[in-house]
Amino acid sequence: MPAFVRAAVPAFATGAVSTSLSRRRFLGAASAAGLATAGLSACSDSGSATTDSEGRTVVEWWNIQTTQPSKSVWPERAKAFEAKNPDVRIKLVTLENDAYKSKMTALTSSGKLPDIYHTWGGGVLEQQIDAGLVEDITSSVSALTGTLVPVSVKPYQFDDKTYAVPFDIGAVGFWYNKALFTDAGIDTPPTTWADYLDVIRRLKRAGITPVALAGKEKWPGMYYWAYLALRIAGVDGMQKAADAKDFTGDDFVKAGRHLQELVELEPFQKGYLGAGYSTPNGEAAIMGNGKAAMELMGQWAPVVQADAGKGIGEDLGFFSFPTVAGGSGALTDVLGGGGGYAVRKGAPQAAVDFLKFLVTAESDRVLVSKAAMMPVVKDATSALADPNLKDVSAALGKATGFQLYPDQAYPPAVGQEVNDSVAGLIAGAKSPEQVARSITQVAKSQ
């Protein structure tokens, strides 16, 4: 779930660690990590195109839309493009989030990527670009750039060049069960960290599991540390730490201590360390079945809750991550990101044509209305009807700062260390100081 490039709006910042890896160094490092490519879907060599038995150009499109409704909408978009372009066949390859990341890392090490592939932008995409694996599509999409919501395209732009187009943009925040809050006598969502901890205590006294967490997958827990760091250090502090490759400052240690405070209250469901996210008994299902009061998750949460569980309908609400006393960050600073699609270097022109089709206003309205995506095309915002997504859109509209997910903002090894170290803290295996040192050590090694 996810470089911060300074956007053309006030206080929207980046968190990218600058990289200048050569293709040989990057691919060699990935290979040294023991990343095998056996058993993966065959991807085209750079500069080549595949045709099927009917002579159509085959464009392989890797995505992570494994839940409804997007699981059905993505094939529909492919067929809609094929209807207008009968000489092209879009081959969908759909993978679960973590499996996708693992396979893409392995494919990157081999230098062979899918024609079109999912990207969160940031450090991962930047390293692929530095390795010479990504097509510069600046001139191809220049006419469309002005039609897009400005912040949606920023994670995919480097040195004034565009390497991917967005299909979604959103923010992480707390999704909560209004009925369970009422049962615990809680009238309004908390706006400060102290109040949030008090809400945890009140929910526990009422016999309600306060928070659902997918501890097994690590990235959901990372959101807590990242948001606490953002609230304490502020957008500028996050940027300075990324530039210096040093996260050992007091602000980041304090973030770990506050997370430790939360963990000590035992707010999560039983067995959370082994729980997945979208599995039948995972975080989303627990929240969607009304068995927990809150989860910290992105704008996709309502859809996944309804898919993995039953969904809680009008009882579902959204509130921003609370402020921390003495911190430099504001309640309106947002941790988030979105999804985009990049094109491999040398992919057939049909791959770029498909992306241009996907981000037309007409197509984006379909993604918004049928697939519960946040609009990335300005003229598609009228299709946003879901009240939950309107809340997220409002948070983005009021945002004074924007921070991309650390596991996507930084180079892959650094992002993985953030996830691993924070997971260690939540499990009681690492101290706040050890988390800060571990992340810094990996950052400086890149």
Coordinates of C-alpha atoms in Angstrom, one line a residue:
M1 CA 0.0 0.0 0.0
P2 CA 2.8 2.5 -1.0
A3 CA 7.8 9.4 -4.1
F4 CA 6.4 12.4 -2.5
V5 CA 6.8 15.1 -5.1
R6 CA 6.1 18.6 -4.1
A7 CA 2.7 19.5 -5.7
A8 CA 1.4 22.7 -7.1
V9 CA -0.8 23.3 -4.1
P10 CA 0.3 24.8 -0.7
A11 CA 2.1 22.5 1.7
F12 CA 1.7 19.3 -0.4
A13 CA 5.1 17.6 0.1
T14 CA 7.2 14.7 -0.9
G15 CA 8.8 12.1 1.2
A16 CA 11.0 10.5 -1.5
V17 CA 14.5 9.4 -0.7
S18 CA 16.5 10.6 -3.7
T19 CA 18.0 7.7 -5.7
S20 CA 20.4 7.5 -8.6
L21 CA 20.7 3.7 -9.1
S22 CA 22.1 2.4 -12.3
R23 CA 20.3 -0.4 -14.0
R24 CA 23.1 -2.9 -13.2
R25 CA 23.2 -1.9 -9.5
F26 CA 19.5 -2.0 -9.0
L27 CA 18.9 -5.3 -10.8
G28 CA 21.9 -6.8 -9.2
A29 CA 20.8 -5.8 -5.7
A30 CA 17.4 -7.3 -6.3
S31 CA 19.0 -10.5 -7.6
A32 CA 21.3 -10.7 -4.6
A33 CA 18.2 -10.7 -2.3
G34 CA 17.4 -14.1 -3.7
L35 CA 14.3 -13.1 -5.6
A36 CA 13.4 -15.9 -8.0
T37 CA 11.3 -15.4 -11.1
A38 CA 10.3 -19.0 -11.6
G39 CA 6.6 -19.6 -12.0
L40 CA 5.6 -16.0 -12.8
S41 CA 3.4 -15.0 -15.7
A42 CA 5.5 -14.5 -18.8
C43 CA 6.1 -10.8 -19.5
S44 CA 7.3 -9.3 -22.8
D45 CA 10.9 -8.5 -23.4
S46 CA 11.6 -4.7 -23.7
G47 CA 10.8 -3.5 -27.1
S48 CA 8.8 -6.5 -28.2
A49 CA 5.0 -7.0 -28.7
T50 CA 3.0 -10.2 -28.6
T51 CA 0.2 -11.1 -31.0
D52 CA -2.5 -13.7 -30.6
S53 CA -3.8 -16.3 -33.1
E54 CA -6.1 -13.7 -34.6
G55 CA -3.2 -11.3 -35.2
R56 CA -4.3 -8.9 -32.4
T57 CA -1.7 -7.1 -30.3
V58 CA -1.8 -8.5 -26.8
V59 CA -1.4 -6.0 -24.0
E60 CA -0.8 -7.6 -20.6
W61 CA -2.3 -5.6 -17.8
W62 CA -1.4 -6.5 -14.2
N63 CA -3.8 -5.2 -11.5
I64 CA -4.7 -5.8 -7.9
Q65 CA -8.5 -5.5 -8.1
T66 CA -9.4 -8.7 -6.3
T67 CA -12.6 -7.5 -4.6
Q68 CA -16.0 -6.4 -5.9
P69 CA -17.1 -4.2 -7.5
S70 CA -13.8 -3.3 -9.1
K71 CA -13.1 -7.0 -9.8
S72 CA -15.9 -7.0 -12.3
V73 CA -15.5 -3.4 -13.6
W74 CA -11.8 -3.9 -14.7
P75 CA -12.7 -6.6 -17.3
E76 CA -15.5 -4.4 -18.5
R77 CA -13.1 -1.5 -19.1
A78 CA -10.8 -3.9 -21.0
K79 CA -13.7 -5.1 -23.2
A80 CA -14.9 -1.5 -23.8
F81 CA -11.4 -0.6 -25.1
E82 CA -11.3 -3.7 -27.2
A83 CA -14.7 -2.9 -28.8
K84 CA -13.2 0.4 -30.0
N85 CA -9.8 -1.2 -30.9
P86 CA -10.6 -4.6 -32.4
D87 CA -6.9 -5.2 -33.3
V88 CA -6.0 -5.2 -29.6
R89 CA -6.6 -7.8 -26.8
I90 CA -6.2 -6.7 -23.2
K91 CA -4.9 -9.7 -21.1
L92 CA -5.8 -9.2 -17.4
V93 CA -3.6 -10.6 -14.7
T94 CA -5.2 -10.0 -11.3
L95 CA -3.1 -10.6 -8.1
E96 CA -3.6 -10.1 -4.4
N97 CA -1.8 -7.0 -3.0
D98 CA 1.2 -8.8 -1.2
A99 CA 1.6 -11.4 -3.9
Y100 CA 1.7 -8.7 -6.5
K101 CA 4.4 -6.8 -4.7
S102 CA 6.5 -9.9 -4.4
K103 CA 6.1 -10.9 -8.0
M104 CA 6.8 -7.4 -9.3
T105 CA 10.0 -7.3 -7.2
A106 CA 11.1 -10.5 -8.8
L107 CA 10.2 -9.4 -12.3
T108 CA 12.0 -6.1 -11.8
S109 CA 15.1 -8.0 -10.9
S110 CA 14.9 -9.8 -14.2
G111 CA 14.3 -6.6 -16.2
K112 CA 11.0 -7.8 -17.6
L113 CA 7.8 -6.0 -16.6
P114 CA 4.2 -6.4 -17.8
D115 CA 3.1 -4.1 -20.5
I116 CA 0.9 -2.2 -18.0
Y117 CA 1.3 -2.6 -14.3
H118 CA -0.1 -1.2 -11.0
T119 CA 2.1 1.4 -9.2
W120 CA 1.7 3.5 -6.1
G121 CA 4.4 5.8 -7.4
G122 CA 7.1 7.0 -5.1
G123 CA 10.4 5.3 -4.4
V124 CA 9.5 2.0 -6.0
L125 CA 8.5 3.6 -9.3
E126 CA 11.5 5.9 -9.2
Q127 CA 13.9 3.0 -8.9
Q128 CA 12.2 1.2 -11.8
I129 CA 12.7 4.4 -13.8
D130 CA 16.4 4.7 -12.8
A131 CA 16.8 1.0 -13.9
G132 CA 15.5 2.0 -17.4
L133 CA 12.4 -0.2 -17.2
V134 CA 9.6 2.4 -17.5
E135 CA 8.3 4.3 -20.5
D136 CA 8.3 8.1 -20.3
I137 CA 4.7 8.9 -21.4
T138 CA 4.9 12.6 -20.9
S139 CA 4.2 13.6 -24.5
S140 CA 1.5 10.9 -24.9
V141 CA -0.6 12.1 -22.0
S142 CA 0.2 15.8 -22.0
A143 CA -3.2 16.8 -23.3
L144 CA -4.8 14.9 -20.5
T145 CA -2.7 16.1 -17.6
G146 CA -4.7 19.3 -17.2
T147 CA -7.9 17.4 -16.9
L148 CA -6.8 15.5 -13.8
V149 CA -7.1 16.4 -10.2
P150 CA -3.6 17.9 -9.6
V151 CA -2.5 15.8 -6.6
S152 CA -3.5 12.6 -8.2
V153 CA -0.7 12.6 -10.8
K154 CA 2.1 13.9 -8.6
P155 CA 3.4 10.6 -7.2
Y156 CA 4.1 9.5 -10.8
Q157 CA 6.1 12.5 -12.0
F158 CA 9.9 12.8 -11.7
D159 CA 12.1 15.6 -13.1
D160 CA 9.0 17.1 -14.8
K161 CA 8.3 13.8 -16.7
T162 CA 5.3 11.6 -16.3
Y163 CA 5.6 7.8 -16.0
A164 CA 2.2 6.7 -15.0
V165 CA -1.5 7.8 -15.0
P166 CA -3.7 7.6 -11.9
F167 CA -7.0 5.8 -11.6
D168 CA -7.6 6.5 -7.9
I169 CA -6.6 8.9 -5.1
G170 CA -7.5 8.9 -1.5
A171 CA -6.6 9.2 2.2
V172 CA -6.1 7.0 5.2
G173 CA -8.3 7.7 8.2
F174 CA -10.3 6.0 10.9
W175 CA -13.5 4.2 9.8
Y176 CA -15.7 3.7 12.7
N177 CA -19.0 2.0 13.7
K178 CA -21.4 4.7 14.9
A179 CA -23.7 2.2 16.6
L180 CA -20.8 0.8 18.7
F181 CA -19.6 4.3 19.6
T182 CA -23.2 5.1 20.8
D183 CA -23.3 1.8 22.8
A184 CA -20.1 2.9 24.6
G185 CA -21.5 6.4 25.3
I186 CA -19.2 8.1 22.8
D187 CA -20.9 11.0 21.1
T188 CA -18.3 12.3 18.8
P189 CA -15.0 11.0 17.3
P190 CA -11.8 12.1 19.0
T191 CA -9.7 14.8 17.6
T192 CA -6.6 14.5 19.9
W193 CA -4.5 11.4 20.6
A194 CA -5.3 11.7 24.3
D195 CA -9.0 11.6 23.5
Y196 CA -8.4 8.7 21.1
L197 CA -6.8 6.6 23.9
D198 CA -9.7 7.5 26.1
V199 CA -12.1 6.3 23.5
I200 CA -10.2 3.0 23.4
R201 CA -10.7 2.6 27.2
R202 CA -14.4 3.4 27.0
L203 CA -15.0 0.9 24.3
K204 CA -13.2 -1.8 26.2
R205 CA -15.2 -1.0 29.4
A206 CA -18.3 -1.5 27.2
G207 CA -17.1 -5.0 26.1
I208 CA -16.5 -3.8 22.6
T209 CA -13.3 -4.6 20.6
P210 CA -11.9 -1.1 19.8
V211 CA -9.8 -1.8 16.8
A212 CA -9.5 -4.4 14.0
L213 CA -5.9 -4.9 12.7
A214 CA -4.4 -7.2 10.1
G215 CA -1.1 -7.8 12.0
K216 CA 0.0 -10.5 9.6
E217 CA 0.3 -8.2 6.6
K218 CA 2.3 -5.5 8.5
W219 CA 1.3 -2.5 6.2
P220 CA -2.0 -1.8 8.1
G221 CA 0.0 -1.4 11.3
M222 CA 2.5 0.9 9.6
Y223 CA -0.3 3.5 9.1
Y224 CA -0.3 4.2 12.9
W225 CA 3.4 4.9 13.2
A226 CA 3.4 6.9 9.9
Y227 CA 0.5 9.1 11.0
L228 CA 1.9 9.6 14.5
A229 CA 5.2 10.7 12.9
L230 CA 3.3 13.0 10.5
R231 CA 1.3 14.5 13.4
I232 CA 4.5 15.0 15.5
A233 CA 7.1 16.0 12.9
G234 CA 4.8 17.6 10.4
V235 CA 5.1 17.5 6.7
D236 CA 8.4 19.4 6.7
G237 CA 9.9 17.2 9.4
M238 CA 9.0 14.1 7.4
Q239 CA 10.7 15.6 4.3
K240 CA 13.8 16.5 6.2
A241 CA 14.1 13.0 7.6
A242 CA 13.7 11.5 4.2
D243 CA 16.3 13.9 2.7
A244 CA 18.8 13.1 5.5
K245 CA 18.0 9.4 5.5
D246 CA 17.8 9.8 9.3
F247 CA 14.7 8.8 11.3
T248 CA 16.4 8.7 14.7
G249 CA 15.2 12.2 15.8
D250 CA 13.0 12.6 18.8
D251 CA 9.8 13.1 16.7
F252 CA 10.1 9.6 15.2
V253 CA 11.0 8.0 18.6
K254 CA 8.0 9.7 20.1
A255 CA 5.8 8.3 17.3
G256 CA 6.9 4.9 18.4
R257 CA 6.2 5.6 22.0
H258 CA 2.7 6.8 21.3
L259 CA 2.0 3.7 19.3
Q260 CA 3.4 1.6 22.2
E261 CA 0.9 3.4 24.5
L262 CA -1.9 2.2 22.2
V263 CA -0.6 -1.4 22.0
E264 CA -0.4 -1.6 25.8
L265 CA -4.1 -0.9 26.0
E266 CA -4.7 -4.1 24.1
P267 CA -7.1 -2.6 21.7
F268 CA -7.0 -5.2 18.9
Q269 CA -9.1 -8.3 18.3
K270 CA -7.9 -11.7 19.5
G271 CA -5.3 -13.2 17.2
Y272 CA -4.6 -9.9 15.4
L273 CA -0.9 -10.8 14.9
G274 CA -1.9 -13.6 12.6
A275 CA -4.9 -11.9 10.9
G276 CA -5.0 -11.0 7.3
Y277 CA -6.7 -7.9 5.8
S278 CA -9.3 -9.1 3.3
T279 CA -9.5 -12.7 4.4
P280 CA -12.8 -14.2 5.8
N281 CA -11.7 -13.6 9.4
G282 CA -9.4 -10.7 8.7
E283 CA -9.5 -7.0 9.6
A284 CA -12.0 -5.9 7.0
A285 CA -14.4 -8.8 7.8
I286 CA -14.2 -8.1 11.5
M287 CA -15.0 -4.4 10.9
G288 CA -17.6 -5.2 8.2
N289 CA -19.4 -7.7 10.5
G290 CA -19.7 -5.1 13.3
K291 CA -17.3 -6.9 15.6
A292 CA -14.9 -4.0 16.1
A293 CA -15.4 -0.3 16.5
M294 CA -12.6 1.1 14.3
E295 CA -10.0 0.4 11.7
L296 CA -7.3 2.8 10.3
M297 CA -7.5 2.3 6.5
G298 CA -7.7 4.0 3.1
Q299 CA -10.7 5.0 1.1
W300 CA -11.2 1.5 -0.2
A301 CA -12.2 0.3 3.3
P302 CA -16.1 0.4 2.8
V303 CA -15.9 -1.7 -0.3
V304 CA -13.6 -4.3 1.2
Q305 CA -15.6 -4.4 4.4
A306 CA -18.7 -5.2 2.4
D307 CA -16.9 -7.8 0.3
A308 CA -15.1 -9.6 3.2
G309 CA -18.0 -9.2 5.6
K310 CA -21.5 -8.0 5.4
G311 CA -20.9 -4.2 5.6
I312 CA -22.5 -2.0 8.2
G313 CA -24.2 0.5 6.0
E314 CA -25.2 3.8 7.5
D315 CA -23.5 2.9 10.8
L316 CA -20.1 3.5 9.1
G317 CA -18.4 6.8 9.6
F318 CA -15.0 8.4 8.9
F319 CA -12.8 10.7 10.9
S320 CA -9.3 12.1 10.5
F321 CA -6.3 10.8 12.5
P322 CA -6.1 12.8 15.7
T323 CA -3.5 15.5 16.5
V324 CA -0.7 14.9 19.1
A325 CA -0.1 17.5 21.8
G326 CA 3.0 19.5 21.0
G327 CA 3.3 18.1 17.5
S328 CA 3.9 20.2 14.4
G329 CA 1.4 18.4 12.2
A330 CA -2.2 19.5 11.7
L331 CA -5.4 17.6 11.8
T332 CA -5.7 18.4 8.1
D333 CA -2.4 16.9 7.1
V334 CA -3.3 13.7 5.2
L335 CA -1.5 10.4 4.9
G336 CA -2.6 8.7 1.7
G337 CA -1.9 7.9 -1.9
G338 CA -3.7 6.3 -4.8
G339 CA -3.2 3.8 -7.6
G340 CA -1.9 4.3 -11.0
Y341 CA -0.7 2.4 -14.1
A342 CA 2.8 2.6 -15.6
V343 CA 3.9 1.2 -19.0
R344 CA 7.1 -0.9 -19.4
K345 CA 9.9 0.5 -21.6
G346 CA 9.2 -0.5 -25.2
A347 CA 5.6 -1.6 -24.6
P348 CA 3.3 -1.6 -27.7
Q349 CA 1.6 1.8 -28.4
A350 CA -1.7 0.1 -27.6
A351 CA -0.6 0.0 -23.9
V352 CA -0.4 3.8 -23.8
D353 CA -3.6 4.1 -25.8
F354 CA -5.4 2.0 -23.2
L355 CA -4.2 4.2 -20.4
K356 CA -5.4 7.3 -22.2
F357 CA -8.8 5.6 -22.6
L358 CA -8.9 4.7 -18.9
V359 CA -8.5 8.3 -17.8
T360 CA -11.0 10.0 -20.0
A361 CA -13.9 11.6 -18.1
E362 CA -16.3 9.0 -19.5
S363 CA -14.3 6.1 -18.3
D364 CA -13.4 7.6 -14.9
R365 CA -17.1 8.2 -14.3
V366 CA -17.6 4.4 -14.7
L367 CA -14.8 3.8 -12.2
V368 CA -16.3 6.2 -9.7
S369 CA -19.9 5.1 -10.0
K370 CA -19.4 1.4 -10.5
A371 CA -16.1 0.6 -8.9
A372 CA -16.2 3.0 -5.9
M373 CA -13.0 4.7 -7.0
M374 CA -12.2 8.3 -6.0
P375 CA -12.3 10.6 -9.1
V376 CA -9.0 11.5 -10.7
V377 CA -10.5 13.4 -13.6
K378 CA -12.0 16.7 -12.6
D379 CA -15.1 16.3 -14.8
A380 CA -15.8 12.9 -13.1
T381 CA -16.3 14.3 -9.6
S382 CA -20.1 14.6 -10.2
A383 CA -20.3 10.8 -10.3
L384 CA -19.2 10.6 -6.6
A385 CA -22.3 9.7 -4.7
D386 CA -21.2 7.4 -1.9
P387 CA -21.3 9.5 1.4
N388 CA -18.3 7.7 2.8
L389 CA -16.2 8.6 -0.2
K390 CA -17.5 12.1 -0.1
D391 CA -16.1 12.3 3.4
V392 CA -12.7 11.2 2.1
S393 CA -12.9 13.7 -0.8
A394 CA -13.7 16.4 1.7
A395 CA -10.6 15.5 3.8
L396 CA -8.5 15.7 0.7
G397 CA -10.1 19.0 -0.3
K398 CA -9.2 20.5 3.1
A399 CA -5.7 19.0 3.2
T400 CA -2.9 21.3 4.2
G401 CA -0.3 18.6 3.6
F402 CA -0.1 15.3 1.9
Q403 CA 2.2 12.4 2.8
L404 CA 2.5 9.3 0.6
Y405 CA 2.5 5.9 2.4
P406 CA 6.1 5.4 3.6
D407 CA 6.3 1.9 2.2
Q408 CA 5.8 3.4 -1.2
A409 CA 7.4 6.8 -0.8
Y410 CA 10.8 5.4 0.0
P411 CA 13.0 2.9 -1.8
P412 CA 11.7 -0.7 -1.5
A413 CA 14.2 -1.8 1.1
V414 CA 13.4 1.2 3.3
G415 CA 9.7 0.9 2.9
Q416 CA 9.9 -2.8 3.8
E417 CA 11.9 -2.0 6.9
V418 CA 9.3 0.5 8.0
N419 CA 6.7 -2.2 7.8
D420 CA 8.8 -4.8 9.4
S421 CA 10.1 -2.6 12.3
V422 CA 6.7 -1.2 13.1
A423 CA 5.2 -4.7 13.1
G424 CA 8.0 -5.7 15.5
L425 CA 7.0 -2.8 17.8
I426 CA 3.3 -3.8 17.7
A427 CA 4.3 -7.4 18.5
G428 CA 6.4 -6.2 21.5
A429 CA 9.7 -7.3 19.8
K430 CA 11.2 -3.9 19.2
S431 CA 11.4 -0.6 21.1
P432 CA 10.6 2.8 19.6
E433 CA 14.3 3.6 19.5
Q434 CA 15.1 0.3 17.7
V435 CA 12.5 1.1 15.1
A436 CA 14.0 4.5 14.4
R437 CA 17.5 3.1 14.2
S438 CA 16.6 0.2 12.0
I439 CA 14.8 2.4 9.4
T440 CA 17.7 4.8 9.4
Q441 CA 20.3 2.1 9.0
V442 CA 18.5 0.7 5.9
A443 CA 17.9 4.2 4.5
K444 CA 21.6 5.1 4.7
S445 CA 22.6 1.8 3.1
Q446 CA 20.6 2.7 -0.1

